[in-house]
């Protein structure tokens, strides 16, 4: 009884919701650059690195960043699938450069999705609550966004797979070495 | 494929390659900027934050050894008051001057304040959720790296599973100058003035012996002695209680003024009603007064009843 009545969607302003609009970025390399720019912003970078040190795995940071971008209509889910390994490698290489000992994924691989999300929520809540007042900037807001999208994050999204050939060249620049599969031979 | 189409495909491919090269250059530029930030400021900032977090956790751990609860220690840390409290309590403890009840009363009062305020409770509990982290990956990995000894590792693990608030809450209102125990000389001065008031009310006399202690005459009722002892403790507790602003002088003045209209009230009744009389400025003793003299025995007939 609480569901929408037939035709209800037609009463809303067309293209009002983000998912009704065409995404801002349709080219995977552009999406990589967009994410790199966002994550390299000094205001966001220190919050991200500190949260990684807290134990937030790179995989989930990647998934959260991609989910936010999709939710905000920056790019679509297909682009997320293509660029996920590159963003993962970018975050991981940044953490390495900063001397942060990070996790690619939780060590307990047999964790249920719900359990995994609860754990992520706790980690992010803790990181947020321990952010000093003077550092509550865009990076702090980014962590808030991460925590908000955790329930919607697809924890099954593979962020460590092979890098798609169409983003290989840009991927080389973010410290990721493109892996050549069987199909790429010849 | 015709030559024209081939040329077209070639130019599209060229444009695409140029675009990719442009993005590659952009990615390289972003990376260079990021590295520059990391080396110039970013890593130092992370290190500073790491150290401040460690110091914060150590303060909370230390406060707990003094008797603060985790919640009250965290609340004080979040309000920025813990550093001062820890230093003060430690100094007083080392000098043997810490009031026995100070930490207990302050900790309980802070817990009440936090529990009574939903927003405050939520803010404090967010950090406390860290207690649920029990696995290795949930530890602060940077700290693990810097140590080899297992005991130290375990110790650090315990610290990392506890909260360490750095977020700011408004300062808690309490008398931060409190903490020192009421010295014996002050206690004797309080006793002398209380004895003086009681001797007038109960028509008895007292003397002060060679070590400064108050000694009531033998004819004084045990009830008066009990009331005297009790009022002394109440005055000292009021003066030491960080949740009020009483000094030893104002605490004594409050206690004395709260009993000043209690002549003709039996000492046992005064004892029974004293807490109410202290907290109620216009407390009325009239209904408790007895018809006959209370005398030095502190007793008297029963209060008048209609």
Tab-separated table of C-alpha atoms in Angstrom:
chain	number	residue	atom	x	y	z
A	1	UNK	CA	0.000	0.000	0.000
A	2	UNK	CA	2.971	2.298	0.550
A	3	UNK	CA	4.303	1.806	-2.970
A	4	UNK	CA	4.022	4.404	-5.739
A	5	UNK	CA	0.754	4.553	-7.622
A	6	UNK	CA	0.858	4.004	-11.419
A	7	UNK	CA	2.008	7.163	-13.146
A	8	UNK	CA	3.394	8.764	-9.981
A	9	UNK	CA	6.835	9.143	-11.513
A	10	UNK	CA	5.329	11.351	-14.225
A	11	UNK	CA	4.332	13.911	-11.601
A	12	UNK	CA	7.972	14.711	-10.871
A	13	UNK	CA	10.152	17.140	-12.777
A	14	UNK	CA	11.838	15.265	-15.630
A	15	UNK	CA	15.611	14.744	-15.281
A	16	UNK	CA	15.434	15.924	-11.707
A	17	UNK	CA	17.071	12.820	-10.271
A	18	UNK	CA	20.738	12.314	-11.027
A	19	UNK	CA	20.156	8.861	-12.444
A	20	UNK	CA	17.788	10.341	-15.043
A	21	UNK	CA	20.511	12.481	-16.522
A	22	UNK	CA	23.382	11.519	-18.758
A	23	UNK	CA	26.556	11.150	-16.700
A	24	UNK	CA	29.005	14.042	-16.806
A	25	UNK	CA	31.886	11.808	-17.852
A	26	UNK	CA	31.561	9.077	-20.460
A	27	UNK	CA	35.207	8.395	-21.221
A	28	UNK	CA	37.032	6.081	-18.748
A	29	UNK	CA	40.325	7.983	-18.922
A	30	UNK	CA	38.507	11.209	-18.083
A	31	UNK	CA	36.918	9.454	-15.115
A	32	UNK	CA	40.341	8.294	-13.901
A	33	UNK	CA	41.691	11.829	-14.109
A	34	UNK	CA	38.598	13.144	-12.287
A	35	UNK	CA	39.101	10.676	-9.424
A	36	UNK	CA	42.837	11.343	-9.318
A	37	UNK	CA	42.221	15.058	-9.060
A	38	UNK	CA	39.705	14.593	-6.256
A	39	UNK	CA	41.771	12.125	-4.261
A	40	UNK	CA	45.024	14.074	-4.712
A	41	UNK	CA	43.520	17.249	-3.314
A	42	UNK	CA	45.608	17.872	-0.167
A	43	UNK	CA	42.451	18.470	1.867
A	44	UNK	CA	41.164	15.023	0.965
A	45	UNK	CA	44.436	13.177	0.690
A	46	UNK	CA	45.455	13.337	4.351
A	47	UNK	CA	42.025	12.165	5.509
A	48	UNK	CA	42.114	9.306	3.026
A	49	UNK	CA	45.608	8.196	4.023
A	50	UNK	CA	44.849	8.429	7.712
A	51	UNK	CA	41.720	6.332	7.251
A	52	UNK	CA	43.744	3.747	5.349
A	53	UNK	CA	46.133	3.607	8.266
A	54	UNK	CA	43.164	3.071	10.534
A	55	UNK	CA	42.452	-0.121	8.634
A	56	UNK	CA	40.054	0.875	5.856
A	57	UNK	CA	41.083	-1.414	2.988
A	58	UNK	CA	42.003	0.192	-0.332
A	59	UNK	CA	39.393	-1.991	-2.013
A	60	UNK	CA	36.595	-0.449	0.001
A	61	UNK	CA	37.939	3.089	-0.303
A	62	UNK	CA	37.917	2.542	-4.065
A	63	UNK	CA	34.412	1.108	-4.042
A	64	UNK	CA	33.134	3.999	-1.914
A	65	UNK	CA	34.749	6.629	-4.165
A	66	UNK	CA	33.254	5.003	-7.268
A	67	UNK	CA	29.805	4.609	-5.701
A	68	UNK	CA	29.767	8.293	-4.731
A	69	UNK	CA	30.730	9.295	-8.274
A	70	UNK	CA	27.891	7.169	-9.709
A	71	UNK	CA	25.412	8.537	-7.164
A	72	UNK	CA	26.407	12.091	-8.043
A	73	UNK	CA	25.990	11.412	-11.750
A	74	UNK	CA	29.692	11.868	-12.538
A	75	UNK	CA	29.971	8.569	-14.405
A	76	UNK	CA	27.980	5.409	-14.753
A	77	UNK	CA	28.456	1.949	-13.308
A	78	UNK	CA	30.115	0.602	-16.487
A	79	UNK	CA	32.871	3.183	-16.145
A	80	UNK	CA	33.244	2.165	-12.491
A	81	UNK	CA	33.895	-1.423	-13.552
A	82	UNK	CA	36.524	-0.330	-16.076
A	83	UNK	CA	38.418	2.106	-13.881
A	84	UNK	CA	38.153	0.302	-10.497
A	85	UNK	CA	41.555	-1.457	-10.777
A	86	UNK	CA	43.238	1.810	-11.767
A	87	UNK	CA	41.738	3.753	-8.866
A	88	UNK	CA	42.693	0.913	-6.506
A	89	UNK	CA	46.281	1.053	-7.737
A	90	UNK	CA	46.317	4.832	-7.489
A	91	UNK	CA	45.189	4.793	-3.868
A	92	UNK	CA	47.544	1.927	-3.004
A	93	UNK	CA	50.559	3.567	-4.664
A	94	UNK	CA	49.782	6.857	-2.931
A	95	UNK	CA	49.631	5.065	0.427
A	96	UNK	CA	52.969	3.376	-0.324
A	97	UNK	CA	54.557	6.706	-1.237
A	98	UNK	CA	53.302	8.169	2.051
A	99	UNK	CA	54.718	5.255	4.038
A	100	UNK	CA	51.302	4.019	5.139
A	101	UNK	CA	50.979	0.315	5.836
A	102	UNK	CA	47.635	-0.360	4.231
A	103	UNK	CA	45.385	-3.308	3.549
A	104	UNK	CA	44.196	-4.162	0.059
A	105	UNK	CA	41.241	-6.052	1.537
A	106	UNK	CA	40.118	-7.436	4.890
A	107	UNK	CA	42.130	-10.520	5.755
A	108	UNK	CA	39.045	-12.478	6.692
A	109	UNK	CA	37.790	-13.223	3.193
A	110	UNK	CA	34.900	-15.349	4.435
A	111	UNK	CA	33.122	-12.379	5.980
A	112	UNK	CA	29.481	-11.891	5.143
A	113	UNK	CA	28.586	-8.752	3.189
A	114	UNK	CA	26.539	-7.302	6.030
A	115	UNK	CA	29.326	-7.967	8.528
A	116	UNK	CA	31.835	-6.364	6.182
A	117	UNK	CA	29.683	-3.256	5.806
A	118	UNK	CA	29.164	-2.950	9.550
A	119	UNK	CA	32.895	-3.140	10.072
A	120	UNK	CA	33.484	-0.490	7.412
A	121	UNK	CA	30.859	1.729	9.002
A	122	UNK	CA	32.551	1.448	12.392
A	123	UNK	CA	35.985	2.179	10.946
A	124	UNK	CA	34.727	5.244	9.124
A	125	UNK	CA	32.729	6.471	12.120
A	126	UNK	CA	35.827	6.194	14.258
A	127	UNK	CA	37.975	7.990	11.686
A	128	UNK	CA	35.364	10.732	11.379
A	129	UNK	CA	34.933	11.168	15.128
A	130	UNK	CA	38.688	11.418	15.590
A	131	UNK	CA	39.200	14.081	12.960
A	132	UNK	CA	40.391	17.211	14.766
A	133	UNK	CA	38.040	20.162	14.417
A	134	UNK	CA	40.674	22.214	12.596
A	135	UNK	CA	40.882	19.509	9.913
A	136	UNK	CA	37.187	19.269	9.164
A	137	UNK	CA	37.449	20.200	5.528
A	138	UNK	CA	36.553	18.549	2.223
A	139	UNK	CA	38.418	15.434	3.316
A	140	UNK	CA	36.250	15.159	6.399
A	141	UNK	CA	33.163	15.561	4.219
A	142	UNK	CA	34.529	12.888	1.894
A	143	UNK	CA	34.767	10.458	4.815
A	144	UNK	CA	31.185	11.370	5.708
A	145	UNK	CA	30.169	10.577	2.113
A	146	UNK	CA	32.077	7.290	2.303
A	147	UNK	CA	30.202	6.344	5.478
A	148	UNK	CA	26.902	7.342	3.880
A	149	UNK	CA	27.335	5.177	0.789
A	150	UNK	CA	28.666	2.112	2.612
A	151	UNK	CA	25.217	0.448	2.676
A	152	UNK	CA	24.998	0.875	-1.118
A	153	UNK	CA	28.546	-0.155	-1.941
A	154	UNK	CA	28.900	-3.273	-4.035
A	155	UNK	CA	31.529	-5.062	-1.959
A	156	UNK	CA	31.712	-7.712	-4.651
A	157	UNK	CA	33.118	-5.231	-7.193
A	158	UNK	CA	36.570	-6.465	-8.149
A	159	UNK	CA	39.030	-3.621	-7.778
A	160	UNK	CA	42.181	-5.669	-8.184
A	161	UNK	CA	41.484	-7.316	-11.490
A	162	UNK	CA	43.157	-6.773	-14.820
A	163	UNK	CA	43.362	-3.287	-16.173
A	164	UNK	CA	41.250	-2.775	-19.233
A	165	UNK	CA	43.266	-2.051	-22.427
A	166	UNK	CA	41.378	1.201	-23.016
A	167	UNK	CA	42.780	2.720	-19.831
A	168	UNK	CA	46.195	1.063	-19.887
A	169	UNK	CA	48.136	4.106	-20.970
A	170	UNK	CA	46.746	6.406	-18.325
A	171	UNK	CA	46.988	3.581	-15.784
A	172	UNK	CA	50.748	3.464	-16.335
A	173	UNK	CA	50.933	7.016	-15.051
A	174	UNK	CA	49.193	6.240	-11.765
A	175	UNK	CA	51.760	3.643	-10.839
A	176	UNK	CA	49.772	0.709	-12.140
A	177	UNK	CA	51.478	-1.735	-14.405
A	178	UNK	CA	49.024	-2.968	-17.001
A	179	UNK	CA	48.785	-6.720	-17.029
A	180	UNK	CA	48.589	-8.400	-20.371
A	181	UNK	CA	46.068	-11.189	-20.601
A	182	UNK	CA	45.966	-13.988	-23.167
A	183	UNK	CA	43.723	-11.940	-25.422
A	184	UNK	CA	46.286	-9.164	-25.602
A	185	UNK	CA	48.992	-11.413	-27.054
A	186	UNK	CA	50.079	-11.151	-30.582
B	1	UNK	CA	37.752	0.063	-47.379
B	2	UNK	CA	38.138	3.096	-49.540
B	3	UNK	CA	41.116	5.388	-49.162
B	4	UNK	CA	38.853	8.184	-47.957
B	5	UNK	CA	37.481	6.009	-45.146
B	6	UNK	CA	40.986	4.908	-44.263
B	7	UNK	CA	42.086	8.523	-43.966
B	8	UNK	CA	39.058	9.283	-41.834
B	9	UNK	CA	39.718	6.306	-39.542
B	10	UNK	CA	43.362	7.338	-39.330
B	11	UNK	CA	42.517	10.870	-38.296
B	12	UNK	CA	40.011	9.624	-35.695
B	13	UNK	CA	42.650	7.268	-34.301
B	14	UNK	CA	45.177	10.102	-34.256
B	15	UNK	CA	42.773	12.379	-32.422
B	16	UNK	CA	42.032	9.609	-29.926
B	17	UNK	CA	45.732	8.974	-29.350
B	18	UNK	CA	46.302	12.672	-28.843
B	19	UNK	CA	43.487	12.784	-26.321
B	20	UNK	CA	44.905	9.775	-24.463
B	21	UNK	CA	48.365	11.351	-24.465
B	22	UNK	CA	46.849	14.532	-23.101
B	23	UNK	CA	45.134	12.630	-20.250
B	24	UNK	CA	48.296	10.696	-19.592
B	25	UNK	CA	50.166	13.963	-19.242
B	26	UNK	CA	47.425	15.265	-16.969
B	27	UNK	CA	47.612	12.127	-14.803
B	28	UNK	CA	51.375	12.526	-14.613
B	29	UNK	CA	50.966	16.165	-13.621
B	30	UNK	CA	48.441	15.267	-10.879
B	31	UNK	CA	50.781	12.576	-9.579
B	32	UNK	CA	53.697	14.976	-9.493
B	33	UNK	CA	51.613	17.532	-7.589
B	34	UNK	CA	50.484	14.874	-5.141
B	35	UNK	CA	54.061	13.713	-4.515
B	36	UNK	CA	55.195	17.273	-4.012
B	37	UNK	CA	52.455	17.811	-1.427
B	38	UNK	CA	53.249	14.522	0.307
B	39	UNK	CA	56.930	15.296	0.637
B	40	UNK	CA	56.537	18.947	1.524
B	41	UNK	CA	53.629	18.820	3.972
B	42	UNK	CA	51.403	15.770	3.711
B	43	UNK	CA	53.634	13.214	5.402
B	44	UNK	CA	54.513	15.620	8.185
B	45	UNK	CA	50.827	16.315	8.696
B	46	UNK	CA	50.046	12.612	8.922
B	47	UNK	CA	52.917	12.104	11.355
B	48	UNK	CA	51.724	15.013	13.504
B	49	UNK	CA	48.218	13.635	13.561
B	50	UNK	CA	49.515	10.163	14.368
B	51	UNK	CA	51.473	11.554	17.311
B	52	UNK	CA	48.609	13.666	18.571
B	53	UNK	CA	46.311	10.649	18.416
B	54	UNK	CA	48.844	8.579	20.320
B	55	UNK	CA	49.183	11.304	22.974
B	56	UNK	CA	45.421	11.517	23.236
B	57	UNK	CA	45.127	7.760	23.751
B	58	UNK	CA	47.859	7.852	26.352
B	59	UNK	CA	46.042	10.618	28.224
B	60	UNK	CA	42.852	8.569	28.292
B	61	UNK	CA	44.740	5.472	29.461
B	62	UNK	CA	46.433	7.496	32.205
B	63	UNK	CA	43.156	9.064	33.321
B	64	UNK	CA	41.723	5.580	33.682
B	65	UNK	CA	44.551	4.576	35.996
B	66	UNK	CA	43.529	7.510	38.213
B	67	UNK	CA	39.983	6.187	38.404
B	68	UNK	CA	38.209	7.991	35.582
B	69	UNK	CA	35.808	5.822	33.604
B	70	UNK	CA	36.433	5.380	29.873
B	71	UNK	CA	33.392	7.483	29.070
B	72	UNK	CA	34.268	10.362	31.392
B	73	UNK	CA	37.921	10.356	30.280
B	74	UNK	CA	36.876	10.452	26.658
B	75	UNK	CA	34.337	13.194	27.293
B	76	UNK	CA	37.019	15.329	28.969
B	77	UNK	CA	39.440	14.580	26.141
B	78	UNK	CA	36.853	15.589	23.585
B	79	UNK	CA	36.238	18.838	25.421
B	80	UNK	CA	39.983	19.504	25.655
B	81	UNK	CA	39.975	19.413	29.462
B	82	UNK	CA	41.665	16.052	30.020
B	83	UNK	CA	45.243	17.209	29.598
B	84	UNK	CA	44.815	19.717	32.423
B	85	UNK	CA	42.977	17.222	34.652
B	86	UNK	CA	45.542	14.453	34.160
B	87	UNK	CA	48.416	16.798	34.981
B	88	UNK	CA	46.615	18.184	38.017
B	89	UNK	CA	45.572	14.799	39.423
B	90	UNK	CA	49.041	13.378	38.823
B	91	UNK	CA	50.716	16.281	40.631
B	92	UNK	CA	48.291	16.123	43.554
B	93	UNK	CA	48.704	12.356	43.756
B	94	UNK	CA	52.491	12.611	43.771
B	95	UNK	CA	52.313	15.200	46.537
B	96	UNK	CA	49.830	13.110	48.514
B	97	UNK	CA	47.287	15.927	48.310
B	98	UNK	CA	44.584	14.463	46.099
B	99	UNK	CA	41.113	14.481	47.570
B	100	UNK	CA	39.957	10.871	47.909
B	101	UNK	CA	36.592	11.530	46.322
B	102	UNK	CA	37.594	14.026	43.648
B	103	UNK	CA	38.057	11.656	40.689
B	104	UNK	CA	35.113	9.482	41.704
B	105	UNK	CA	32.712	12.437	41.971
B	106	UNK	CA	33.951	14.177	38.825
B	107	UNK	CA	33.830	10.967	36.777
B	108	UNK	CA	30.298	10.124	37.942
B	109	UNK	CA	29.120	13.687	37.333
B	110	UNK	CA	30.538	13.690	33.788
B	111	UNK	CA	28.932	10.327	33.034
B	112	UNK	CA	25.591	11.743	34.187
B	113	UNK	CA	26.031	14.804	31.989
B	114	UNK	CA	26.894	12.671	28.960
B	115	UNK	CA	24.069	10.192	29.546
B	116	UNK	CA	21.590	13.005	30.073
B	117	UNK	CA	22.360	14.637	26.737
B	118	UNK	CA	21.484	12.632	23.658
B	119	UNK	CA	23.758	14.511	21.262
B	120	UNK	CA	26.651	14.409	23.701
B	121	UNK	CA	26.140	10.696	24.319
B	122	UNK	CA	26.117	10.043	20.578
B	123	UNK	CA	29.317	12.042	20.053
B	124	UNK	CA	31.143	10.265	22.863
B	125	UNK	CA	29.879	6.810	21.936
B	126	UNK	CA	31.048	7.146	18.325
B	127	UNK	CA	34.591	6.991	19.544
B	128	UNK	CA	33.772	4.236	21.997
B	129	UNK	CA	32.625	2.004	19.171
B	130	UNK	CA	36.283	1.335	18.577
B	131	UNK	CA	36.101	-1.116	21.457
B	132	UNK	CA	34.485	-3.577	19.117
B	133	UNK	CA	37.588	-3.858	16.940
B	134	UNK	CA	39.175	-7.151	17.753
B	135	UNK	CA	41.079	-8.300	14.715
B	136	UNK	CA	44.524	-7.494	13.521
B	137	UNK	CA	43.471	-5.542	10.477
B	138	UNK	CA	41.429	-3.228	12.619
B	139	UNK	CA	44.460	-2.011	14.463
B	140	UNK	CA	46.314	1.080	13.530
B	141	UNK	CA	48.715	-0.516	11.110
B	142	UNK	CA	51.291	2.218	11.246
B	143	UNK	CA	51.789	1.598	14.958
B	144	UNK	CA	52.217	-2.140	14.478
B	145	UNK	CA	54.981	-1.526	11.989
B	146	UNK	CA	57.025	0.485	14.405
B	147	UNK	CA	57.342	-2.213	17.041
B	148	UNK	CA	58.686	-5.676	17.425
B	149	UNK	CA	58.074	-6.720	20.992
B	150	UNK	CA	54.897	-8.755	21.450
B	151	UNK	CA	54.006	-7.257	24.816
B	152	UNK	CA	54.401	-3.798	23.429
B	153	UNK	CA	52.296	-4.829	20.475
B	154	UNK	CA	49.533	-6.060	22.725
B	155	UNK	CA	49.723	-2.915	24.777
B	156	UNK	CA	49.478	-0.780	21.689
B	157	UNK	CA	46.638	-2.934	20.434
B	158	UNK	CA	44.684	-2.195	23.585
B	159	UNK	CA	45.328	1.475	23.083
B	160	UNK	CA	44.228	1.427	19.477
B	161	UNK	CA	41.013	-0.362	20.340
B	162	UNK	CA	40.121	2.420	22.694
B	163	UNK	CA	38.768	5.680	21.616
B	164	UNK	CA	40.798	8.819	21.596
B	165	UNK	CA	38.658	11.825	20.992
B	166	UNK	CA	40.145	14.814	19.287
B	167	UNK	CA	36.887	16.341	18.295
B	168	UNK	CA	35.827	19.291	20.346
B	169	UNK	CA	32.856	19.286	22.679
B	170	UNK	CA	31.954	22.381	24.665
B	171	UNK	CA	33.893	22.533	27.926
B	172	UNK	CA	32.190	20.821	30.859
B	173	UNK	CA	31.239	23.153	33.664
B	174	UNK	CA	32.859	22.159	36.931
B	175	UNK	CA	35.302	23.671	39.391
B	176	UNK	CA	38.591	22.837	37.759
B	177	UNK	CA	40.504	24.315	40.684
B	178	UNK	CA	39.191	21.567	42.945
B	179	UNK	CA	41.131	18.376	43.518
B	180	UNK	CA	43.381	19.134	46.480
B	181	UNK	CA	42.340	17.469	49.709
B	182	UNK	CA	41.198	19.774	52.537
B	183	UNK	CA	44.261	20.077	54.732
B	184	UNK	CA	44.180	19.085	58.403
B	185	UNK	CA	44.582	22.685	59.510
B	186	UNK	CA	41.536	23.736	57.443
B	187	UNK	CA	39.623	20.728	58.739
B	188	UNK	CA	40.366	21.731	62.343
B	189	UNK	CA	39.305	25.281	61.656
B	190	UNK	CA	36.036	23.970	60.166
B	191	UNK	CA	35.513	21.738	63.214
B	192	UNK	CA	36.138	24.589	65.657
B	193	UNK	CA	33.526	26.793	63.990
B	194	UNK	CA	30.997	23.982	63.719
B	195	UNK	CA	31.527	23.071	67.377
B	196	UNK	CA	30.995	26.701	68.301
B	197	UNK	CA	27.642	26.783	66.486
B	198	UNK	CA	26.499	23.455	67.877
B	199	UNK	CA	27.480	24.351	71.433
B	200	UNK	CA	25.205	27.397	71.274
B	201	UNK	CA	22.332	25.428	69.751
B	202	UNK	CA	22.530	22.471	72.087
B	203	UNK	CA	23.674	24.332	75.155
B	204	UNK	CA	26.811	22.364	75.619
B	205	UNK	CA	30.481	23.217	75.686
B	206	UNK	CA	33.588	21.955	73.994
B	207	UNK	CA	37.313	22.405	74.227
B	208	UNK	CA	40.180	22.082	71.808
B	209	UNK	CA	42.919	19.735	72.908
B	210	UNK	CA	46.648	20.212	72.472
B	211	UNK	CA	46.670	18.667	68.963
B	212	UNK	CA	43.830	20.940	67.836
B	213	UNK	CA	40.949	18.427	67.913
B	214	UNK	CA	37.510	19.446	69.162
B	215	UNK	CA	36.426	17.593	72.285
B	216	UNK	CA	32.840	17.995	73.503
B	217	UNK	CA	32.217	17.938	77.230
B	218	UNK	CA	31.147	14.678	78.767
B	219	UNK	CA	27.590	15.914	79.288
B	220	UNK	CA	27.074	16.358	75.540
B	221	UNK	CA	24.760	13.835	73.937
B	222	UNK	CA	26.274	11.268	71.556
B	223	UNK	CA	23.753	12.583	68.999
B	224	UNK	CA	25.449	15.990	69.079
B	225	UNK	CA	28.829	14.320	68.587
B	226	UNK	CA	27.433	12.312	65.666
B	227	UNK	CA	25.888	15.454	64.172
B	228	UNK	CA	29.184	17.278	64.599
B	229	UNK	CA	31.153	14.505	62.878
B	230	UNK	CA	28.620	14.344	60.095
B	231	UNK	CA	28.552	18.093	59.511
B	232	UNK	CA	32.331	18.127	59.388
B	233	UNK	CA	32.342	15.486	56.648
B	234	UNK	CA	29.566	17.274	54.766
B	235	UNK	CA	31.465	20.572	54.848
B	236	UNK	CA	34.686	18.903	53.695
B	237	UNK	CA	32.853	17.023	50.938
B	238	UNK	CA	31.127	20.180	49.769
B	239	UNK	CA	34.442	22.004	49.687
B	240	UNK	CA	36.126	19.173	47.744
B	241	UNK	CA	33.227	18.433	45.364
B	242	UNK	CA	34.186	19.622	41.852
B	243	UNK	CA	30.558	19.855	40.770
B	244	UNK	CA	29.974	22.963	42.926
B	245	UNK	CA	31.947	26.158	43.422
B	246	UNK	CA	32.206	26.077	47.237
B	247	UNK	CA	35.471	27.012	48.848
B	248	UNK	CA	36.120	25.650	52.369
B	249	UNK	CA	34.923	28.993	53.776
B	250	UNK	CA	31.734	29.194	51.719
B	251	UNK	CA	31.009	25.489	52.307
B	252	UNK	CA	31.253	26.041	56.073
B	253	UNK	CA	29.131	29.156	55.850
B	254	UNK	CA	26.473	27.239	53.862
B	255	UNK	CA	26.386	24.383	56.368
B	256	UNK	CA	26.215	26.702	59.372
B	257	UNK	CA	23.499	28.890	57.822
B	258	UNK	CA	21.489	25.799	56.942
B	259	UNK	CA	21.342	24.789	60.617
B	260	UNK	CA	21.173	28.196	62.207
B	261	UNK	CA	17.372	28.121	62.569
B	262	UNK	CA	17.347	24.575	63.822
B	263	UNK	CA	17.565	25.312	67.530
B	264	UNK	CA	14.939	23.260	69.369
B	265	UNK	CA	15.204	20.619	66.647
B	266	UNK	CA	16.638	17.332	67.937
B	267	UNK	CA	20.143	16.539	66.667
B	268	UNK	CA	18.932	13.284	65.122
B	269	UNK	CA	16.314	15.189	63.079
B	270	UNK	CA	18.868	17.771	61.995
B	271	UNK	CA	21.075	14.923	60.843
B	272	UNK	CA	18.199	13.411	58.944
B	273	UNK	CA	17.211	16.648	57.202
B	274	UNK	CA	20.596	18.283	56.735
B	275	UNK	CA	21.029	17.360	53.054
B	276	UNK	CA	17.674	18.891	52.212
B	277	UNK	CA	18.441	21.955	54.321
B	278	UNK	CA	21.759	22.505	52.520
B	279	UNK	CA	20.232	22.264	49.057
B	280	UNK	CA	17.082	24.262	49.924
B	281	UNK	CA	18.012	27.875	50.733
B	282	UNK	CA	14.713	28.658	52.483
B	283	UNK	CA	14.431	25.366	54.333
B	284	UNK	CA	11.940	25.634	57.190
B	285	UNK	CA	12.895	23.937	60.434
B	286	UNK	CA	9.746	25.046	62.272
B	287	UNK	CA	7.753	21.830	61.777
B	288	UNK	CA	10.584	19.838	63.345
B	289	UNK	CA	11.002	21.918	66.464
B	290	UNK	CA	10.131	20.292	69.762
B	291	UNK	CA	8.144	21.899	72.591
B	292	UNK	CA	10.663	21.203	75.353
B	293	UNK	CA	14.327	22.213	75.393
B	294	UNK	CA	16.627	20.059	73.269
B	295	UNK	CA	19.362	20.665	75.834
B	296	UNK	CA	22.829	19.269	75.773
B	297	UNK	CA	21.518	15.798	75.145
B	298	UNK	CA	20.435	16.906	71.693
B	299	UNK	CA	17.152	15.167	72.203
B	300	UNK	CA	13.945	16.666	73.574
B	301	UNK	CA	10.374	15.633	73.250
B	302	UNK	CA	8.831	14.677	69.952
B	303	UNK	CA	8.189	17.297	67.310
B	304	UNK	CA	4.812	19.004	67.620
B	305	UNK	CA	2.106	17.278	65.705
B	306	UNK	CA	-1.324	18.560	64.939
